[in-house]
PDB file of C-alpha atoms in Angstrom:
ATOM      1  CA  UNK P 437      69.543   8.411 -26.077  1.00 44.00           C
ATOM      2  CA  UNK P 438      69.777  10.338 -23.090  1.00 47.00           C
ATOM      3  CA  UNK P 439      66.834  11.248 -21.012  1.00 47.00           C
ATOM      4  CA  UNK P 440      66.890  15.090 -21.868  1.00 50.00           C
ATOM      5  CA  UNK P 441      66.896  14.203 -25.680  1.00 46.00           C
ATOM      6  CA  UNK P 442      63.461  12.188 -24.823  1.00 48.00           C
ATOM      7  CA  UNK P 443      61.769  15.269 -23.770  1.00 54.00           C
ATOM      8  CA  UNK P 444      62.735  17.159 -26.979  1.00 51.00           C
ATOM      9  CA  UNK P 445      60.193  17.506 -30.140  1.00 45.00           C
ATOM     10  CA  UNK P 446      61.220  15.440 -33.176  1.00 45.00           C
ATOM     11  CA  UNK P 447      62.245  19.053 -34.665  1.00 46.00           C
ATOM     12  CA  UNK P 448      64.544  19.996 -31.746  1.00 49.00           C
ATOM     13  CA  UNK P 449      66.251  16.472 -31.823  1.00 45.00           C
ATOM     14  CA  UNK P 450      66.965  16.949 -35.555  1.00 48.00           C
ATOM     15  CA  UNK P 451      68.539  20.376 -34.829  1.00 46.00           C
ATOM     16  CA  UNK P 452      71.654  19.455 -36.439  1.00 40.00           C
ATOM     17  CA  UNK P 453      75.014  17.945 -36.537  1.00 37.00           C
ATOM     18  CA  UNK P 454      77.987  19.484 -35.317  1.00 35.00           C
ATOM     19  CA  UNK P 455      76.656  20.810 -32.226  1.00 46.00           C
ATOM     20  CA  UNK P 456      72.947  22.146 -33.967  1.00 53.00           C
ATOM     21  CA  UNK P 457      74.629  23.408 -36.918  1.00 64.00           C
ATOM     22  CA  UNK P 458      71.432  24.382 -38.606  1.00 68.00           C
ATOM     23  CA  UNK P 459      73.175  24.132 -41.965  1.00 78.00           C
ATOM     24  CA  UNK P 460      73.394  20.308 -42.237  1.00 88.00           C
ATOM     25  CA  UNK P 461      70.362  18.656 -43.847  1.00 92.00           C
ATOM     26  CA  UNK P 462      69.383  15.585 -45.670  1.00 94.00           C
ATOM     27  CA  UNK P 463      66.516  14.694 -47.882  1.00 96.00           C
ATOM     28  CA  UNK P 464      63.815  12.316 -47.548  1.00 96.00           C
ATOM     29  CA  UNK P 465      62.333  11.069 -51.312  1.00 98.00           C
ATOM     30  CA  UNK P 466      58.739   9.823 -51.613  1.00 98.00           C
ATOM     31  CA  UNK P 467      58.870   8.553 -55.477  1.00 98.00           C
ATOM     32  CA  UNK P 468      55.738   7.229 -57.182  1.00 98.00           C
ATOM     33  CA  UNK P 469      52.989   8.117 -54.001  1.00 98.00           C
ATOM     34  CA  UNK P 470      49.705   7.290 -55.547  1.00 98.00           C
ATOM     35  CA  UNK P 471      46.679   9.266 -54.529  1.00 97.00           C
ATOM     36  CA  UNK P 472      42.778   9.112 -55.909  1.00 96.00           C
ATOM     37  CA  UNK P 473      41.462  12.699 -55.848  1.00 96.00           C
ATOM     38  CA  UNK P 474      39.267  15.098 -57.680  1.00 95.00           C
ATOM     39  CA  UNK P 475      40.836  17.595 -59.497  1.00 94.00           C
ATOM     40  CA  UNK P 476      39.731  19.094 -62.738  1.00 93.00           C
ATOM     41  CA  UNK P 477      38.434  21.856 -64.141  1.00 94.00           C
ATOM     42  CA  UNK P 478      36.273  19.803 -67.149  1.00 92.00           C
ATOM     43  CA  UNK P 479      33.133  18.405 -65.615  1.00 92.00           C
ATOM     44  CA  UNK P 480      33.673  14.777 -66.753  1.00 92.00           C
ATOM     45  CA  UNK P 481      36.773  15.328 -64.849  1.00 89.00           C
ATOM     46  CA  UNK P 482      34.700  16.299 -61.466  1.00 92.00           C
ATOM     47  CA  UNK P 483      32.707  13.232 -61.681  1.00 93.00           C
ATOM     48  CA  UNK P 484      34.925  10.651 -59.571  1.00 93.00           C
ATOM     49  CA  UNK P 485      38.549  10.538 -57.980  1.00 94.00           C
ATOM     50  CA  UNK P 486      41.459  10.037 -60.606  1.00 93.00           C
ATOM     51  CA  UNK P 487      44.574   8.673 -59.747  1.00 96.00           C
ATOM     52  CA  UNK P 488      47.655  11.220 -59.091  1.00 97.00           C
ATOM     53  CA  UNK P 489      51.446  10.375 -58.663  1.00 98.00           C
ATOM     54  CA  UNK P 490      53.495  12.541 -56.187  1.00 98.00           C
ATOM     55  CA  UNK P 491      56.932  12.732 -55.994  1.00 98.00           C
ATOM     56  CA  UNK P 492      58.069  14.425 -52.888  1.00 98.00           C
ATOM     57  CA  UNK P 493      61.504  15.393 -51.821  1.00 98.00           C
ATOM     58  CA  UNK P 494      61.673  16.656 -48.252  1.00 98.00           C
ATOM     59  CA  UNK P 495      64.658  18.626 -46.818  1.00 97.00           C
ATOM     60  CA  UNK P 496      64.969  17.977 -43.022  1.00 96.00           C
ATOM     61  CA  UNK P 497      67.340  18.841 -40.274  1.00 92.00           C
ATOM     62  CA  UNK P 498      70.063  16.398 -40.087  1.00 91.00           C
ATOM     63  CA  UNK P 499      70.225  14.261 -36.892  1.00 87.00           C
ATOM     64  CA  UNK P 500      72.417  15.820 -34.197  1.00 81.00           C
ATOM     65  CA  UNK P 501      73.850  12.513 -33.848  1.00 82.00           C
ATOM     66  CA  UNK P 502      73.613  10.155 -36.947  1.00 77.00           C
ATOM     67  CA  UNK P 503      75.536   7.344 -35.166  1.00 83.00           C
ATOM     68  CA  UNK P 504      72.854   7.218 -32.936  1.00 87.00           C
ATOM     69  CA  UNK P 505      70.596   4.912 -35.219  1.00 87.00           C
ATOM     70  CA  UNK P 506      67.419   6.174 -33.212  1.00 90.00           C
ATOM     71  CA  UNK P 507      64.326   7.174 -35.284  1.00 89.00           C
ATOM     72  CA  UNK P 508      63.145   9.546 -33.036  1.00 88.00           C
ATOM     73  CA  UNK P 509      66.427  12.080 -34.129  1.00 89.00           C
ATOM     74  CA  UNK P 510      65.160  11.485 -37.632  1.00 91.00           C
ATOM     75  CA  UNK P 511      61.932  12.696 -39.621  1.00 94.00           C
ATOM     76  CA  UNK P 512      59.813   9.702 -39.797  1.00 95.00           C
ATOM     77  CA  UNK P 513      59.217   9.380 -43.687  1.00 95.00           C
ATOM     78  CA  UNK P 514      55.597   8.253 -42.623  1.00 97.00           C
ATOM     79  CA  UNK P 515      54.544  11.392 -41.409  1.00 97.00           C
ATOM     80  CA  UNK P 516      55.323  12.670 -44.885  1.00 98.00           C
ATOM     81  CA  UNK P 517      53.230  10.174 -46.546  1.00 98.00           C
ATOM     82  CA  UNK P 518      50.806  10.674 -44.050  1.00 98.00           C
ATOM     83  CA  UNK P 519      50.870  14.591 -44.536  1.00 98.00           C
ATOM     84  CA  UNK P 520      50.314  14.562 -48.107  1.00 98.00           C
ATOM     85  CA  UNK P 521      47.489  11.614 -48.093  1.00 98.00           C
ATOM     86  CA  UNK P 522      45.722  13.928 -45.666  1.00 97.00           C
ATOM     87  CA  UNK P 523      46.169  16.860 -47.386  1.00 97.00           C
ATOM     88  CA  UNK P 524      44.639  15.748 -50.421  1.00 97.00           C
ATOM     89  CA  UNK P 525      41.758  13.528 -48.712  1.00 95.00           C
ATOM     90  CA  UNK P 526      38.284  14.483 -49.705  1.00 86.00           C
ATOM     91  CA  UNK P 527      39.277  17.979 -51.605  1.00 87.00           C
ATOM     92  CA  UNK P 528      38.130  18.655 -54.950  1.00 89.00           C
ATOM     93  CA  UNK P 529      40.172  21.359 -56.459  1.00 94.00           C
ATOM     94  CA  UNK P 530      40.053  22.598 -59.737  1.00 95.00           C
ATOM     95  CA  UNK P 531      44.106  23.017 -60.418  1.00 96.00           C
ATOM     96  CA  UNK P 532      46.798  20.523 -59.928  1.00 96.00           C
ATOM     97  CA  UNK P 533      48.644  23.488 -58.736  1.00 97.00           C
ATOM     98  CA  UNK P 534      46.545  24.489 -55.699  1.00 97.00           C
ATOM     99  CA  UNK P 535      46.300  20.908 -55.049  1.00 97.00           C
ATOM    100  CA  UNK P 536      49.995  20.697 -55.104  1.00 98.00           C
ATOM    101  CA  UNK P 537      50.373  23.563 -52.591  1.00 98.00           C
ATOM    102  CA  UNK P 538      47.769  22.407 -50.187  1.00 97.00           C
ATOM    103  CA  UNK P 539      50.121  19.309 -49.984  1.00 98.00           C
ATOM    104  CA  UNK P 540      53.384  20.898 -49.824  1.00 98.00           C
ATOM    105  CA  UNK P 541      52.407  23.324 -47.122  1.00 98.00           C
ATOM    106  CA  UNK P 542      51.149  20.288 -45.060  1.00 98.00           C
ATOM    107  CA  UNK P 543      54.372  18.430 -45.488  1.00 98.00           C
ATOM    108  CA  UNK P 544      57.032  21.569 -44.729  1.00 98.00           C
ATOM    109  CA  UNK P 545      54.641  21.793 -41.280  1.00 97.00           C
ATOM    110  CA  UNK P 546      55.857  18.332 -40.551  1.00 97.00           C
ATOM    111  CA  UNK P 547      58.420  18.972 -37.539  1.00 95.00           C
ATOM    112  CA  UNK P 548      62.247  18.959 -38.676  1.00 94.00           C
ATOM    113  CA  UNK P 549      61.270  19.272 -42.353  1.00 97.00           C
ATOM    114  CA  UNK P 550      62.745  22.744 -43.636  1.00 97.00           C
ATOM    115  CA  UNK P 551      61.829  22.763 -47.158  1.00 98.00           C
ATOM    116  CA  UNK P 552      60.142  20.312 -49.589  1.00 98.00           C
ATOM    117  CA  UNK P 553      59.464  20.117 -53.392  1.00 98.00           C
ATOM    118  CA  UNK P 554      56.301  18.019 -54.331  1.00 98.00           C
ATOM    119  CA  UNK P 555      55.796  17.275 -57.904  1.00 98.00           C
ATOM    120  CA  UNK P 556      52.189  16.138 -58.574  1.00 98.00           C
ATOM    121  CA  UNK P 557      51.586  14.278 -61.849  1.00 97.00           C
ATOM    122  CA  UNK P 558      48.163  13.985 -63.368  1.00 96.00           C
ATOM    123  CA  UNK P 559      48.205  10.763 -65.712  1.00 96.00           C
ATOM    124  CA  UNK P 560      46.373  11.016 -69.032  1.00 91.00           C
ATOM    125  CA  UNK P 561      45.115  14.722 -68.387  1.00 91.00           C
ATOM    126  CA  UNK P 562      46.556  15.571 -71.950  1.00 91.00           C
ATOM    127  CA  UNK P 563      46.040  13.604 -75.029  1.00 92.00           C
ATOM    128  CA  UNK P 564      49.510  12.586 -76.758  1.00 94.00           C
ATOM    129  CA  UNK P 565      51.664  12.995 -73.261  1.00 93.00           C
ATOM    130  CA  UNK P 566      52.071  10.363 -70.383  1.00 94.00           C
ATOM    131  CA  UNK P 567      51.021  13.193 -67.943  1.00 92.00           C
ATOM    132  CA  UNK P 568      50.892  16.478 -66.696  1.00 95.00           C
ATOM    133  CA  UNK P 569      52.895  17.953 -64.136  1.00 97.00           C
ATOM    134  CA  UNK P 570      53.414  20.876 -61.870  1.00 98.00           C
ATOM    135  CA  UNK P 571      55.999  21.492 -58.900  1.00 98.00           C
ATOM    136  CA  UNK P 572      55.690  23.520 -55.927  1.00 98.00           C
ATOM    137  CA  UNK P 573      58.385  24.039 -53.558  1.00 98.00           C
ATOM    138  CA  UNK P 574      57.759  25.432 -49.662  1.00 98.00           C
ATOM    139  CA  UNK P 575      60.209  26.786 -47.393  1.00 97.00           C
ATOM    140  CA  UNK P 576      59.128  26.848 -43.556  1.00 94.00           C
ATOM    141  CA  UNK P 577      59.167  30.248 -42.397  1.00 87.00           C
ATOM    142  CA  UNK P 578      62.165  30.717 -39.722  1.00 73.00           C
TER     143      UNK P 578
END
């Protein structure tokens, strides 16, 4: 990587291929991210954390030089996972929609992420259903 590239933020380094074409993107997927949180309206749901499962698609700016094979030019998916975990930690939301929105807001704030879709599954929430799920989509304000 050139020395002037090292001074740029990840978002600047991920400005897009072909001379900074901002229309080029790629997606990072996190599948089956399990977190233990307090979420629910019913009093018995608020007694202890329960397992939720996240599916995340983060649309990211394409790296200026994909052939560089340099993690500093892409969005590090560990940052996406950490943003989700940090947003969920210590929360006690009643609604899965609220929790999913908080997680999506945290992920879209990760440098280089342009848009995110977060699907939050709450297994066992309804009888005769494997899970109940919501999906929240957030776009970075330009």
